[in-house]
Coordinates of C-alpha atoms in Angstrom, one line a residue:
X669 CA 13.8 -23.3 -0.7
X670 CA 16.6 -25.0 0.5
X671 CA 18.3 -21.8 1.2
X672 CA 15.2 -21.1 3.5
X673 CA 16.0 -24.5 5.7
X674 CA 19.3 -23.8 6.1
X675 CA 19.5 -20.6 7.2
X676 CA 16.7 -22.1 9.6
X677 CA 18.4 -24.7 11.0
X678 CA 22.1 -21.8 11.3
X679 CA 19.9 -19.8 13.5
X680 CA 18.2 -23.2 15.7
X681 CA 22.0 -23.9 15.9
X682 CA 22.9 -20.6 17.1
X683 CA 20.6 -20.8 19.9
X684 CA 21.6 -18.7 23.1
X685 CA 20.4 -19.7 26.3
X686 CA 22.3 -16.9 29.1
X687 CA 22.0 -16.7 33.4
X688 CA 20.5 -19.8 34.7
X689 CA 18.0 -20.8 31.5
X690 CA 17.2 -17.2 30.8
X691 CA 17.6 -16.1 26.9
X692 CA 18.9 -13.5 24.7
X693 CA 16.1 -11.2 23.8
X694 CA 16.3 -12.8 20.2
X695 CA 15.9 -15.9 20.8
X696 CA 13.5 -15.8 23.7
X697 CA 10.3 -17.5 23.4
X698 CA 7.7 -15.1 22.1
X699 CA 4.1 -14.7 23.4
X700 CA 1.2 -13.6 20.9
X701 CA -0.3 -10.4 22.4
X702 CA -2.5 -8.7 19.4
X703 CA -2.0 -8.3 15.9
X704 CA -4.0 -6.0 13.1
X705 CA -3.6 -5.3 9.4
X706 CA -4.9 -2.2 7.6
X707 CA -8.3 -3.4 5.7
X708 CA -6.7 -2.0 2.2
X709 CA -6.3 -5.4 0.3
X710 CA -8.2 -4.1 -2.5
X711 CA -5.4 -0.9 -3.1
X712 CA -2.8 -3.6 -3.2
X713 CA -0.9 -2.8 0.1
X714 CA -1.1 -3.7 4.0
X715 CA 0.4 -2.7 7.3
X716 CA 0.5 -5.2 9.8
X717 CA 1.0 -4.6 13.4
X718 CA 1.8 -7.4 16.1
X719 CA 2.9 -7.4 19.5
X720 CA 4.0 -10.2 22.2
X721 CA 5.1 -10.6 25.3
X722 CA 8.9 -12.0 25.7
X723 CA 9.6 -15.0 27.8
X724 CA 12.3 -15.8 30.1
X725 CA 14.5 -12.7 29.6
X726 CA 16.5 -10.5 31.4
X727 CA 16.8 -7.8 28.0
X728 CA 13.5 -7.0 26.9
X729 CA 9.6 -7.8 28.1
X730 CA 8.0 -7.2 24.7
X731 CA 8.4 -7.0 21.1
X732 CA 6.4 -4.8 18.8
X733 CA 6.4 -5.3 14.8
X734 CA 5.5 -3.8 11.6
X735 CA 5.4 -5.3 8.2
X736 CA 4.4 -3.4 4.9
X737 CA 3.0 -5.9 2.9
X738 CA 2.9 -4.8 -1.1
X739 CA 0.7 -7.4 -2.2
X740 CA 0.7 -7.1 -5.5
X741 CA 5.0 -6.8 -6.3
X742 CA 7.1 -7.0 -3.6
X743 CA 5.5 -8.8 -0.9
X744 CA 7.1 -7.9 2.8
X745 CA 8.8 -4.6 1.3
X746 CA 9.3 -2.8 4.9
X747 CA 9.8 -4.2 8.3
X748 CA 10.3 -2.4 11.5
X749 CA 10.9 -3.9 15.1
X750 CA 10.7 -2.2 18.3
X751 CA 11.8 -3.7 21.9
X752 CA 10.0 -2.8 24.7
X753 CA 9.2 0.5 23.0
X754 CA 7.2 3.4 24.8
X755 CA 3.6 4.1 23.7
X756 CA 4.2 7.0 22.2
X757 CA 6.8 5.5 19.4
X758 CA 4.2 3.1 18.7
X759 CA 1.7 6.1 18.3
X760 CA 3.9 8.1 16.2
X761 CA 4.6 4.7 13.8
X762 CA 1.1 4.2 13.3
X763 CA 0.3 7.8 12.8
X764 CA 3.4 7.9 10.1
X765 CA 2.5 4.3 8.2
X766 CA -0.9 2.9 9.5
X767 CA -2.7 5.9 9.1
X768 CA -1.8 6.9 5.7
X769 CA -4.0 3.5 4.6
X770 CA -6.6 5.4 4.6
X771 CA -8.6 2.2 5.9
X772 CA -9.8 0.8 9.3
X773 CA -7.8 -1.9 11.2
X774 CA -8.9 -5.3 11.5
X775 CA -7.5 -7.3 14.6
X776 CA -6.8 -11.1 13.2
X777 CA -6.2 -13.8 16.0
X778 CA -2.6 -15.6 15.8
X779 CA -3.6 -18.0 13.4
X780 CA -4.1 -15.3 10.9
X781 CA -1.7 -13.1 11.5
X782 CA 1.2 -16.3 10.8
X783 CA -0.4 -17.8 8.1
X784 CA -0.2 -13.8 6.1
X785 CA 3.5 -13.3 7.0
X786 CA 4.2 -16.6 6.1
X787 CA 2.7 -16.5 3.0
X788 CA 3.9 -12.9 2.0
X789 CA 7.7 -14.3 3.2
X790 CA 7.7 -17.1 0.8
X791 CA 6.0 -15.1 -2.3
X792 CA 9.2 -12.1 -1.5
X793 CA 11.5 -14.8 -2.3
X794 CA 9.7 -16.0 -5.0
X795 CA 9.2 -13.5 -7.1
X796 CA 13.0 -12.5 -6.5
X797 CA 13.0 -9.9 -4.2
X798 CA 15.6 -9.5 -1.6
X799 CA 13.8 -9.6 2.1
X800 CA 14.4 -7.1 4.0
X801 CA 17.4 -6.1 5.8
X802 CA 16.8 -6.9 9.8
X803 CA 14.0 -10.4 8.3
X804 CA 15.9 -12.5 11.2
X805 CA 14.2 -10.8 13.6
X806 CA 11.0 -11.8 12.7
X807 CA 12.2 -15.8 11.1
X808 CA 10.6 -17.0 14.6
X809 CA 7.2 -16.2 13.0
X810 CA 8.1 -18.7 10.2
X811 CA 9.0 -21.4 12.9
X812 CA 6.3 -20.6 14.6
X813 CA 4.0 -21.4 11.6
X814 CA 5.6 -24.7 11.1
X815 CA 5.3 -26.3 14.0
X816 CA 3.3 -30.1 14.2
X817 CA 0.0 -28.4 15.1
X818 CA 0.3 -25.3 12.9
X819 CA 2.5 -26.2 9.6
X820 CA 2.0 -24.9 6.3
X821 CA 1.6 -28.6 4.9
X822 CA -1.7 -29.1 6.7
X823 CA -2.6 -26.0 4.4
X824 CA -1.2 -27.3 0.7
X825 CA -3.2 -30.7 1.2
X826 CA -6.5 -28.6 1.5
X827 CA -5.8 -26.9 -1.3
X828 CA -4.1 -28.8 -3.9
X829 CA -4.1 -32.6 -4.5
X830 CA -2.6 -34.7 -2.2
X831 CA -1.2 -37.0 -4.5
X832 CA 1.6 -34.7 -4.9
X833 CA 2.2 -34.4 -1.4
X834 CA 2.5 -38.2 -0.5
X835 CA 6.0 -38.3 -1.2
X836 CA 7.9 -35.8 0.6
X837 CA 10.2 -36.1 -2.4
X838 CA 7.8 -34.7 -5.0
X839 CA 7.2 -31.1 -2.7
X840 CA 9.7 -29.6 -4.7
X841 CA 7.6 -30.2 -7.8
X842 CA 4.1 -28.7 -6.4
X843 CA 6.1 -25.4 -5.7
X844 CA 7.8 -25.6 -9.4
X845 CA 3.8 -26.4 -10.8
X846 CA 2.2 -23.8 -8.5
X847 CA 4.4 -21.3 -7.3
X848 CA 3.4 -19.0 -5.5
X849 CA -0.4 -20.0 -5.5
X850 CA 0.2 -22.5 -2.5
X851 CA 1.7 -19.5 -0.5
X852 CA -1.4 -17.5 -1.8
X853 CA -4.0 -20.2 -0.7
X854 CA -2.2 -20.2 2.7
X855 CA -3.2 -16.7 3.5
X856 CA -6.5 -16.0 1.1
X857 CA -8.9 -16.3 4.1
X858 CA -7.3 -13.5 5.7
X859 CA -6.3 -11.5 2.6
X860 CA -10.2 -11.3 2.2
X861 CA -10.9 -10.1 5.9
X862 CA -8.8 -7.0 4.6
X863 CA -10.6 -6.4 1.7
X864 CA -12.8 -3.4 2.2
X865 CA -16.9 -3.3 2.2
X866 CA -18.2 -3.0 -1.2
X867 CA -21.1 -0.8 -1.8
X868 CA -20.9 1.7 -4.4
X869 CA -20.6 0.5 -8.5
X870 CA -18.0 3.3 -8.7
X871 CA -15.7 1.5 -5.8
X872 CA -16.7 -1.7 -7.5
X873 CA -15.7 -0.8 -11.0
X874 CA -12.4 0.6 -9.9
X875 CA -11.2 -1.8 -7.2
X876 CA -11.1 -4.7 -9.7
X877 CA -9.2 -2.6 -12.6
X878 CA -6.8 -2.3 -10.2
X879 CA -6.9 -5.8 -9.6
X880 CA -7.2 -6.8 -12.8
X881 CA -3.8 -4.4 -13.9
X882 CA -2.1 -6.4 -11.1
X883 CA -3.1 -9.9 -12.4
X884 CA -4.8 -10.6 -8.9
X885 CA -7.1 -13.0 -10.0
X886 CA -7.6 -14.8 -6.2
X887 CA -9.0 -11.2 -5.0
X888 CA -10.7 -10.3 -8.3
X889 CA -13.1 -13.6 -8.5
X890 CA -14.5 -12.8 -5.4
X891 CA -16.7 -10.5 -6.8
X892 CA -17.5 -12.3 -10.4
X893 CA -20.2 -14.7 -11.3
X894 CA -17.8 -17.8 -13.2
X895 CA -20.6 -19.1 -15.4
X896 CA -20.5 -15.7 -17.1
X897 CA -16.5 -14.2 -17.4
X898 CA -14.2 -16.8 -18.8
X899 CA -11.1 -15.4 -19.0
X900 CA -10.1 -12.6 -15.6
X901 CA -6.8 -11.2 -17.7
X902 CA -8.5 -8.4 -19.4
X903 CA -4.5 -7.4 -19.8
X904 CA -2.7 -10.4 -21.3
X905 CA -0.5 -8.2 -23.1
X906 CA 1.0 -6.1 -20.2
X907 CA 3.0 -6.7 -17.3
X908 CA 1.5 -6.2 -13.5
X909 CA 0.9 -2.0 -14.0
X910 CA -0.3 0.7 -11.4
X911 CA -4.0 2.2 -11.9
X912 CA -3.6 6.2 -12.4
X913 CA -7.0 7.2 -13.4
X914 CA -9.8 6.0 -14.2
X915 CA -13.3 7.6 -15.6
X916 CA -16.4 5.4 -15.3
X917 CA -20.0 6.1 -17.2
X918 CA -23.1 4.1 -17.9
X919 CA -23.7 2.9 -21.1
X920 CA -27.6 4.4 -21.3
X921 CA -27.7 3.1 -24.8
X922 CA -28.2 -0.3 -23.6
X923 CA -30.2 0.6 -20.4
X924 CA -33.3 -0.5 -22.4
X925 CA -31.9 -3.8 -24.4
X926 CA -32.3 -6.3 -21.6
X927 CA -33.1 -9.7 -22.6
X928 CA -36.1 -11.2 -20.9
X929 CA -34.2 -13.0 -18.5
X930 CA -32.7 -9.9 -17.7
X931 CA -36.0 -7.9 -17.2
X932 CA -36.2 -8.9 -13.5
X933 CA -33.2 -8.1 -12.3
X934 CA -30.9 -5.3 -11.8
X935 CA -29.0 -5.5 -14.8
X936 CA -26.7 -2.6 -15.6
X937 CA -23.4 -1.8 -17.9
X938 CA -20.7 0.6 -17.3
X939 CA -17.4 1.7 -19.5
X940 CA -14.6 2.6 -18.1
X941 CA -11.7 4.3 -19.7
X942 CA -9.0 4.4 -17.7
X943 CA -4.9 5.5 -17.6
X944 CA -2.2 2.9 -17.0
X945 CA 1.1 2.8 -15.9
X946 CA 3.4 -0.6 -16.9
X947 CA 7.0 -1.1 -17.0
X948 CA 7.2 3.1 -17.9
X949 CA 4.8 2.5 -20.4
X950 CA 1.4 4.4 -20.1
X951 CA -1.6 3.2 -22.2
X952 CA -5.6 4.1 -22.0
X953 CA -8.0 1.4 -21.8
X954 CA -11.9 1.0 -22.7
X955 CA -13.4 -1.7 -20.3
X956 CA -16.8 -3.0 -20.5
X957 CA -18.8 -4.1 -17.5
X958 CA -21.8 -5.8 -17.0
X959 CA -23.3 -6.0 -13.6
X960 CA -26.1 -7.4 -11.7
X961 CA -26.2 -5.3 -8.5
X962 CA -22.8 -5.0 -7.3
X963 CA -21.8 -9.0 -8.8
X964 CA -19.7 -8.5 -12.1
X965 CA -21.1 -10.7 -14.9
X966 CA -19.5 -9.6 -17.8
X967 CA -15.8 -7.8 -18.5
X968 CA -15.5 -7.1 -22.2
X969 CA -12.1 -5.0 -23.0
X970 CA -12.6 -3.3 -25.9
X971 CA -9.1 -1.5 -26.6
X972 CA -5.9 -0.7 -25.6
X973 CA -3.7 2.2 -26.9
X974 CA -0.5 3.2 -26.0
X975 CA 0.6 6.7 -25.3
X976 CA 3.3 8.9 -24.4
X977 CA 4.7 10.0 -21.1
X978 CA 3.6 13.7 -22.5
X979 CA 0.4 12.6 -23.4
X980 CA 0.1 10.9 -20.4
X981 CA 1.1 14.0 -18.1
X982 CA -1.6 16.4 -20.0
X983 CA -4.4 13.7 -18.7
X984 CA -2.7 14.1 -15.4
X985 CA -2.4 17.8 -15.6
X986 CA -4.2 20.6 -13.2
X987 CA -4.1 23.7 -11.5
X988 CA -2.0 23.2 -7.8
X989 CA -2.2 25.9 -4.8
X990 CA 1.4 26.4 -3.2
X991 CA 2.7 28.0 -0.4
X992 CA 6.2 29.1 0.8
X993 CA 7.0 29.7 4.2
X994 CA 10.4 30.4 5.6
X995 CA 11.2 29.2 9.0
X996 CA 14.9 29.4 11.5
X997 CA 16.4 26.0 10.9
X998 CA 18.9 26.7 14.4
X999 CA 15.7 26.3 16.2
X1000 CA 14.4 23.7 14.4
X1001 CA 16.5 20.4 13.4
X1002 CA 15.8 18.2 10.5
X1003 CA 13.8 15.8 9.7
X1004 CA 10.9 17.2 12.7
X1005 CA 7.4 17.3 11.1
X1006 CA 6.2 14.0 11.0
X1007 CA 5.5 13.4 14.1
X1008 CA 4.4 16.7 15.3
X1009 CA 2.1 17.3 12.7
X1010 CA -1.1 16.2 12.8
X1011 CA -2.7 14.9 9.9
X1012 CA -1.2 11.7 9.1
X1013 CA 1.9 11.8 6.7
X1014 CA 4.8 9.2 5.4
X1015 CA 8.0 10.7 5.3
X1016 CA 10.5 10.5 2.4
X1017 CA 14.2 12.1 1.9
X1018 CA 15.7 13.6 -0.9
X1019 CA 18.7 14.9 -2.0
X1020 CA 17.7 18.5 -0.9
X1021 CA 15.4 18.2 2.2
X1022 CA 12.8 16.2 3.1
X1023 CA 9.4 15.4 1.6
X1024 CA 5.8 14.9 3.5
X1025 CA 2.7 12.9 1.7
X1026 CA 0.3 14.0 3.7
X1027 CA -3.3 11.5 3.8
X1028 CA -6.5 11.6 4.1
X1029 CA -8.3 9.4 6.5
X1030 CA -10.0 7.4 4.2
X1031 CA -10.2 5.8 0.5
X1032 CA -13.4 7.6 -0.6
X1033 CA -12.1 8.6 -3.6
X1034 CA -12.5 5.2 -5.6
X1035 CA -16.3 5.8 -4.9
X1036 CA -16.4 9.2 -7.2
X1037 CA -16.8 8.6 -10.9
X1038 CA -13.4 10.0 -11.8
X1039 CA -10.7 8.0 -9.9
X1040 CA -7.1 9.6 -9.9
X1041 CA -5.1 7.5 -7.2
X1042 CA -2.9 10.7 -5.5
X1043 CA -7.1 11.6 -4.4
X1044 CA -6.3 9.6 -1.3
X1045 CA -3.8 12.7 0.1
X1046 CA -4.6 16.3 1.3
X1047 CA -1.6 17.4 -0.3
X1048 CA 2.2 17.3 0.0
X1049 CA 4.8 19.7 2.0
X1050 CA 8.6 19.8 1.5
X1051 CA 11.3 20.9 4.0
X1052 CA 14.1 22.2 2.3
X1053 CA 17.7 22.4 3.5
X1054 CA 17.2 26.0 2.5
X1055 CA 15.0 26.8 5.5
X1056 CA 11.9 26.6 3.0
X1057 CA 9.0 24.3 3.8
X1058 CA 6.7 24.7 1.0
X1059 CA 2.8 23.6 1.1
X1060 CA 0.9 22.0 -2.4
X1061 CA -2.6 20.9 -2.8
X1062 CA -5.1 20.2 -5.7
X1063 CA -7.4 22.2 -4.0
X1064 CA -7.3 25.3 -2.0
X1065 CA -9.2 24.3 0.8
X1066 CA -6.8 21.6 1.4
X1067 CA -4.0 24.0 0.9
X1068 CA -5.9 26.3 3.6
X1069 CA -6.3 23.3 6.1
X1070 CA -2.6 22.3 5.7
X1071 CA -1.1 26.2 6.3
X1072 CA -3.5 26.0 9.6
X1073 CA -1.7 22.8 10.8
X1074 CA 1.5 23.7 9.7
X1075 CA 1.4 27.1 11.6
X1076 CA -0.5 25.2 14.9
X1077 CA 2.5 23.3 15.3
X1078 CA 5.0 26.1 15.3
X1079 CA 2.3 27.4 18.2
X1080 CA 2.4 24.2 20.3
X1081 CA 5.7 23.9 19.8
X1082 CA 6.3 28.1 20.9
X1083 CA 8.4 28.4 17.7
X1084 CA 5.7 30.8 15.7
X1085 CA 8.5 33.8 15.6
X1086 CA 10.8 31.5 13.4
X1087 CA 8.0 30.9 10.8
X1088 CA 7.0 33.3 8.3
X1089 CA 5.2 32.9 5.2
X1090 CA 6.9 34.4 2.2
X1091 CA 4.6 33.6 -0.5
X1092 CA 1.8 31.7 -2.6
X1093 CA 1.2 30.5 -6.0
X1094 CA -2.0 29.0 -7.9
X1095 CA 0.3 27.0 -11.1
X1096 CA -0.7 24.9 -13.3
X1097 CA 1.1 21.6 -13.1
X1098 CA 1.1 17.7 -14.2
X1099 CA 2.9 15.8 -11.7
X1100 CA 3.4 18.4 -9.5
X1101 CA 5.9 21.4 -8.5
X1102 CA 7.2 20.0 -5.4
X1103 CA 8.2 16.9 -7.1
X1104 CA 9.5 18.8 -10.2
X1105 CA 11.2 20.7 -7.9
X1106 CA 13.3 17.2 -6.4
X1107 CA 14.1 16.1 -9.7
X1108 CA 15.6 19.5 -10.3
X1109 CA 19.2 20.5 -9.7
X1110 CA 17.5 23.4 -7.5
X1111 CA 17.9 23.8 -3.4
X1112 CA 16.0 27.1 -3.4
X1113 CA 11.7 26.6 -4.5
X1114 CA 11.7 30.1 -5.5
X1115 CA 14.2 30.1 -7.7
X1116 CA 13.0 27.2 -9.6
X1117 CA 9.5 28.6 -9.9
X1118 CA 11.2 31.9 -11.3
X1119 CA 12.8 29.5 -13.9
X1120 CA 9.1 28.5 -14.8
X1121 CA 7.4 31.4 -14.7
X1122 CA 4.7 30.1 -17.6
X1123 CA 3.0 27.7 -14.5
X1124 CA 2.6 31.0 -12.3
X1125 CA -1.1 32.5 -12.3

C-alpha cells in the first residue's frame, strides 16, 4: 500500500497548472456527469461507464470512461478513456463491450460509482494483478474517494471494529487480517444494485454455483437463510473455477417427505450436476438444494469427480451450422465488422484474422434447466486474412439470422458485389470449428475442414 501513496503523492507533485491558472487536460479538475454499470454482478463481470465535464482547460471539455470490472479474478482488467469523444465512438464502444452483458444498465450517482472503482482498484493489486496500462488516467477517481468528506476510512469503521482503526499505526494490520474484505465491504451496496432480479429456481440454482465456484460468499449469502447453511464453500478443495454447464432436476422422491413444519410452506429440492473448469482441471459435481420459494435453505454437495479434458469436451460436444463466404479484401480493410454489424459483438485478434463473439441481448439462458455458459451468444464469425469470413452457430436459425446481417451490411455499405458465399457445413464439433481452426497452423477454413472431413455431414 505504500507503493499506492507514493505514486499518489509523484503525481500531486507533478501538478501542471498552464496559461493564466488554466490546466493540462490531465490534471484538470473533473466534474461528475453520469455513470452506469451493466447489472451482471451475478455472471461475475461489469462494464462501467462514466462521464464528466473538465474544468478550467484549454485541451479538452469532457472525459468519458470505461472499466471492465472481472469481479471474481482480476478486478479492473480493461480500461479505456476517451477525450472529448464524438457520440458515435461512445455508441460504437457500448455496442462492442456494454452490450455483449447481456444485462440492463443501472445509472449509480457519484457516490457509488467511486466507492466500486475504488474498491475494484485496491482488490487488482491485491490479489497481484498488474493494473492496467493507461490506470493514471483515472488515479483522480481514487483521490477523489479520499477526500475529508468522502474517504474510504469513514467506510472500514462501519464495517470492521474500530479498535483497530484508533491507531493510524495498526491500519496496516486490518488490511493484513482482512484483505481484501474491507475493499469488498466498501463497494457491496452497489455490487448488489448490479445483481440481476431473481425469479426463476433455474436462474437461482445456477447464479449461485457460479458463485459458489468463485468463492463469492458476500454475493452468495444474499440469497441464503444463515440459521440453515453453515458452511457457503461447497468447493473447499478447488481453486476459484469457471461454471461450464450445468443440468438442474427436482428431486420428486422427496416432494412428499416434508416434515410438519415444512407442510405449510413451499418447500422444494433440486440436484444439480454440473461441469467445472479450475486451474485446467475439469470435474462434475452433484449439488443438493433445498429451497423455500426462491430463499436457499440447504446446500448439501454430494460429490465431486475429476475428469479429463476429453471427457470433458464430449459433454461439451454438438452439432454446429457453418458458413463460408468469400469477400474482396481491396475494398474492404481489416479489422471492419464490429462496428458496422449490428448485433452486438466483442472483437478479438488472432494470429490469422480476426474473431467476432457475437451476443445476445440478454442472459436468459441461466433460466433454462440445462445451462451451458457460450448460450449467452448467437454465434461467432471469423475474418480471415485469406479473404474468408466464416459464420458458426449451435443452431441454424441463428446461423440464418447472422448470414442476413452479415450480407445487410455489405448492402448498406454498397459492397454486396465483393461478397459471395462459397459454402456451408452442418459438423459436429466440441469446442468449436472456428476456434479449432485458430489453434490450427491453417490460414485457409477450407482447407482445414478438408483435413477433418469425419465432422462434415
Amino acid at each position: 500500500m505504500s507503493e499506492i501513496n507514493n505514486m499518489k503523492q509523484t503525481n500531486r507533485n507533478n501538478l501542471k497548472i498552464i496559461r493564466g491558472g488554466q490546466f493540462d487536460k490531465d490534471e484538470a479538475p473533473k466534474e461528475f456527469v453520469e455513470a452506469y454499470a451493466t447489472q451482471s454482478r451475478l455472471m461475475g463481470a461489469s462494464w462501467v461507464y462514466v462521464r464528466w465535464n473538465v474544468l478550467n482547460s484549454p485541451d479538452a471539455g469532457s472525459l468519458v470512461q470505461f472499466f471492465y470490472i472481472d469481479y471474481d479474478q482480476y478486478g479492473i482488467e480493461d480500461f479505456h478513456n476517451f477525450w472529448d469523444p464524438r457520440r458515435e465512438v461512445v455508441k460504437n464502444m457500448e455496442h462492442t463491450t456494454v452490450d455483449c452483458m447481456g444485462s440492463d444498465r443501472i445509472y449509480l450517482d457519484e457516490m457509488q460509482f467511486l466507492k466500486l472503482i475504488y474498491s475494484y482498484h485496491h482488490i487488482t493489486l491485491l490479489r497481484g494483478y498488474t493494473l492496467a496500462e493507461n490506470h493514471s488516467s483515472y488515479e483522480f477517481i481514487l483521490d477523489e474517494y479520499e477526500k475529508p468528506t468522502l474517504r474510504a476510512k469513514h467506510d472500514v469503521q462501519q464495517n470492521f471494529s474500530t479498535k483497530d482503526e484508533v491507531n493510524p499505526k495498526k491500519k496496516l494490520n486490518v488490511l493484513e487480517t482482512y484483505g481484501e474484505e474491507i475493499f469488498r465491504r466498501i463497494s457491496l451496496e452497489v455490487e448488489l444494485l448490479l445483481c440481476a432480479p431473481i425469479r426463476t429456481v433455474n436462474s437461482l440454482l445456477t447464479y449461485m454455483l457460479m458463485r459458489f465456484i468463485s468463492k463469492d460468499t458476500l454475493i452468495a449469502e444474499q440469497y441464503i437463510k444463515f440459521s440453515e447453511v453453515d458452511n457457503l464453500d461447497i468447493f473447499p478443495d478447488l481453486t476459484i473455477g469457471t461454471l461450464y454447464r450445468n443440468e438442474i432436476s427436482e428431486l420428486t422422491e422427496l416432494k412428499n417427505s416434508k416434515t410438519s413444519s415444512e407442510d405449510n410452506s413451499d418447500i422444494r429440492r433440486f440436484s444439480c450436476r454440473s461441469l467445472l473448469l479450475c486451474k485446467n482441471t475439469y470435474y462434475i459435481s452433484n449439488i443438493h438444494f433445498k429451497l423455500d420459494g426462491l430463499t436457499i435453505l440447504d446446500v448439501q454437495p454430494v460429490d465431486l469427480i475429476r475428469i479429463s479434458s476429453c471427457e470433458a469436451a464430449l459433454i461439451l460436444s454438438g452439432t454446429e451450422f457453418t458458413s463460408i463466404y468469400k469477400f474482396n479484401s481491396d475494398h474492404l480493410p481489416l479489422p471492419w465488422l464490429s462496428n458496422e454489424f449490428p448485433l452486438a459483438n466483442f472483437e478479438n485478434s488472432a494470429i490469422n484474422g480476426f474473431m467476432y463473439m457475437i451476443f445476445k441481448p440478454d442472459n436468459n439462458h441461466v433460466d433454462r434447466d440445462i445451462f451451458l455458459l457460450n448460450e449467452d451468444m448467437y454465434g461467432s464469425m471469423f475474418v480471415s486474412y485469406e479473404n474468408q469470413i466464416i459464420l458458426s452457430s449451435r443452431h441454424p436459425d441463428f446461423l440464418n439470422m447472422l448470414r442476413n446481417n452479415l450480407e445487410g451490411v455489405f448492402n448498406r455499405m454498397g459492397l454486396t458485389p465483393y461478397l459471395s458465399h462459397v459454402q456451408s457445413f452442418k459438423l459436429f464439433s466440441n469446442d468449436g470449428s472456428i476456434y479449432d481452426f485458430i489453434d490450427s497452423d491453417f490460414t485457409n477454413f477450407i482447407e482445414f475442414l478438408d483435413l477433418s472431413d469425419d465432422n462434415k455431414q
